[in-house]
Tab-separated table of C-alpha atoms in Angstrom:
chain	number	residue	atom	x	y	z
Z	30	MET	CA	14.620	-13.781	23.789
Z	31	VAL	CA	11.556	-13.289	21.445
Z	32	ARG	CA	11.625	-16.966	20.757
Z	33	GLN	CA	11.439	-17.658	24.523
Z	34	LEU	CA	8.618	-15.421	25.047
Z	35	LEU	CA	6.469	-16.988	22.028
Z	36	SER	CA	7.338	-20.696	23.692
Z	37	MET	CA	5.848	-19.314	26.930
Z	38	PHE	CA	3.022	-17.366	25.868
Z	39	THR	CA	1.262	-18.997	22.896
Z	40	LEU	CA	-0.007	-22.522	22.074
Z	41	LEU	CA	2.137	-22.429	18.755
Z	42	PRO	CA	3.986	-25.790	18.305
Z	43	GLN	CA	7.733	-25.503	18.645
Z	44	GLU	CA	8.273	-26.137	14.897
Z	45	LYS	CA	5.835	-23.102	13.875
Z	46	ILE	CA	7.865	-20.846	16.278
Z	47	ASP	CA	10.951	-22.013	14.871
Z	48	ALA	CA	10.177	-21.148	11.091
Z	49	THR	CA	8.374	-17.761	12.027
Z	50	MET	CA	11.793	-16.920	13.945
Z	51	THR	CA	13.817	-17.756	11.034
Z	52	GLU	CA	11.650	-15.829	8.656
Z	53	HIS	CA	11.669	-12.558	10.689
Z	54	GLU	CA	15.557	-12.841	10.657
Z	55	GLN	CA	15.793	-13.378	7.103
Z	56	ALA	CA	13.635	-10.461	6.691
Z	57	SER	CA	15.531	-8.346	9.240
Z	58	HIS	CA	18.801	-9.234	7.478
Z	59	THR	CA	17.183	-8.445	4.072
Z	60	THR	CA	16.381	-5.000	5.333
Z	61	TYR	CA	19.249	-4.343	6.887
Z	62	THR	CA	21.535	-5.513	3.502
Z	63	CYS	CA	19.564	-3.314	1.275
Z	64	GLU	CA	19.606	-0.376	3.705
Z	65	GLY	CA	23.405	-0.761	3.601
Z	66	SER	CA	23.743	-1.243	0.011
Z	67	HIS	CA	23.280	0.837	-3.306
Z	68	GLU	CA	19.595	-0.327	-3.177
Z	69	LYS	CA	18.408	2.170	-0.570
Z	70	ASP	CA	16.477	4.099	-2.937
Z	71	ALA	CA	14.916	0.558	-4.376
Z	72	PHE	CA	14.015	-0.001	-0.605
Z	73	ARG	CA	12.563	3.397	0.002
Z	74	GLN	CA	10.610	2.822	-2.989
Z	75	ALA	CA	9.225	-0.552	-2.257
Z	76	GLU	CA	8.240	0.854	1.519
Z	77	ALA	CA	6.288	3.771	-0.294
Z	78	VAL	CA	4.424	1.523	-2.361
Z	79	THR	CA	3.605	-1.073	0.343
Z	80	SER	CA	2.655	2.050	2.205
Z	81	VAL	CA	0.365	3.609	-0.130
Z	82	LEU	CA	-1.328	0.157	-1.148
Z	83	PHE	CA	-1.953	-1.148	2.522
Z	84	ASP	CA	-1.443	1.598	5.311
Z	85	SER	CA	-4.577	3.715	6.181
Z	86	ASP	CA	-2.323	6.720	7.073
Z	87	VAL	CA	-0.009	7.836	4.274
Z	88	GLY	CA	0.349	11.048	5.764
Z	89	HIS	CA	4.117	10.665	6.340
Z	90	LEU	CA	4.350	10.008	2.202
Z	91	THR	CA	5.171	13.172	0.040
Z	92	SER	CA	3.290	13.585	-3.278
Z	93	GLU	CA	7.154	13.051	-4.783
Z	94	ASP	CA	7.250	9.340	-2.903
Z	95	VAL	CA	4.132	8.516	-4.081
Z	96	VAL	CA	4.823	9.470	-7.662
Z	97	ALA	CA	8.381	8.071	-7.451
Z	98	ALA	CA	7.144	4.916	-6.008
Z	99	PHE	CA	4.549	4.416	-8.828
Z	100	LEU	CA	6.391	5.848	-11.918
Z	101	ARG	CA	6.467	2.891	-13.922
Z	102	ASP	CA	3.435	1.520	-12.798
Z	103	PRO	CA	0.030	1.543	-14.675
Z	104	ARG	CA	-2.225	2.507	-12.036
Z	105	LEU	CA	-0.596	5.751	-11.834
Z	106	VAL	CA	-2.638	8.118	-13.622
Z	107	ARG	CA	-1.412	11.779	-13.954
Z	108	LEU	CA	-4.191	14.609	-14.279
Z	109	SER	CA	-3.337	17.066	-16.972
Z	110	SER	CA	-5.061	20.051	-15.184
Z	111	SER	CA	-6.273	21.497	-12.048
Z	112	GLU	CA	-9.679	21.220	-13.331
Z	113	GLU	CA	-9.547	17.226	-13.645
Z	114	GLY	CA	-8.326	16.919	-9.791
Z	115	ILE	CA	-9.950	19.083	-6.576
Z	116	GLY	CA	-13.602	19.453	-6.535
Z	117	VAL	CA	-14.439	17.033	-9.335
Z	118	PRO	CA	-16.749	14.467	-8.296
Z	119	LEU	CA	-14.797	10.741	-7.749
Z	120	THR	CA	-17.152	9.075	-10.017
Z	121	LYS	CA	-16.391	11.303	-12.895
Z	122	LEU	CA	-12.501	10.784	-12.174
Z	123	LEU	CA	-12.859	7.331	-11.957
Z	124	ALA	CA	-14.832	6.829	-15.610
Z	125	LYS	CA	-12.612	9.594	-17.349
Z	126	ASN	CA	-9.359	7.752	-16.180
Z	127	GLY	CA	-10.338	3.988	-17.100
Z	128	ARG	CA	-11.025	2.662	-13.838
Z	129	VAL	CA	-14.393	1.770	-14.684
Z	130	LYS	CA	-16.475	1.610	-17.751
Z	131	SER	CA	-18.756	4.658	-16.917
Z	132	ARG	CA	-19.959	7.059	-14.236
Z	133	SER	CA	-23.000	4.886	-13.508
Z	134	GLU	CA	-20.610	1.936	-12.907
Z	135	ALA	CA	-18.629	3.909	-10.618
Z	136	GLU	CA	-21.828	5.158	-8.756
Z	137	ARG	CA	-22.805	1.497	-8.267
Z	138	VAL	CA	-19.029	0.328	-6.921
Z	139	LEU	CA	-19.449	3.392	-4.515
Z	140	LYS	CA	-22.933	2.494	-3.377
Z	141	THR	CA	-22.136	-0.942	-2.696
Z	142	GLY	CA	-18.815	-0.157	-0.782
Z	143	GLY	CA	-16.494	-1.495	-3.525
Z	144	PHE	CA	-14.137	1.430	-3.821
Z	145	TYR	CA	-11.173	1.810	-0.991
Z	146	LEU	CA	-8.639	4.598	-0.738
Z	147	ASN	CA	-5.343	3.411	1.617
Z	148	SER	CA	-7.516	0.470	2.942
Z	149	SER	CA	-10.475	2.946	3.927
Z	150	ARG	CA	-13.904	2.217	2.307
Z	151	VAL	CA	-14.914	5.721	0.072
Z	152	THR	CA	-18.559	6.116	0.275
Z	153	ASN	CA	-18.628	9.793	-0.695
Z	154	ARG	CA	-18.988	10.431	-4.433
Z	155	LYS	CA	-17.298	14.105	-3.844
């Protein structure tokens, strides 16, 4: 059905439609296979990583989901106390945890719109 609709309502060549449909069918099969096997947790972890990195709305994820998804990833930085998190300027957090070389560099990155959090540009330093 989708193949027919693409043929009717797009200007794509038939080869491109066929290739797209094959790719989609393979991805659907992979999803089904992962969900039906012992790799279900790995599949959920991959979905969480993808969501954190690319979705603008991550409200459906718990903090445990995020930590589990990035457990072995060097981008995950664990803060040692509440003093280092809530209420601390973003520039200080970025510099202290090695994401930039200094707080002034963090200021420049923020001012020029070079820092993103979940696909949203961050300009507020607090």
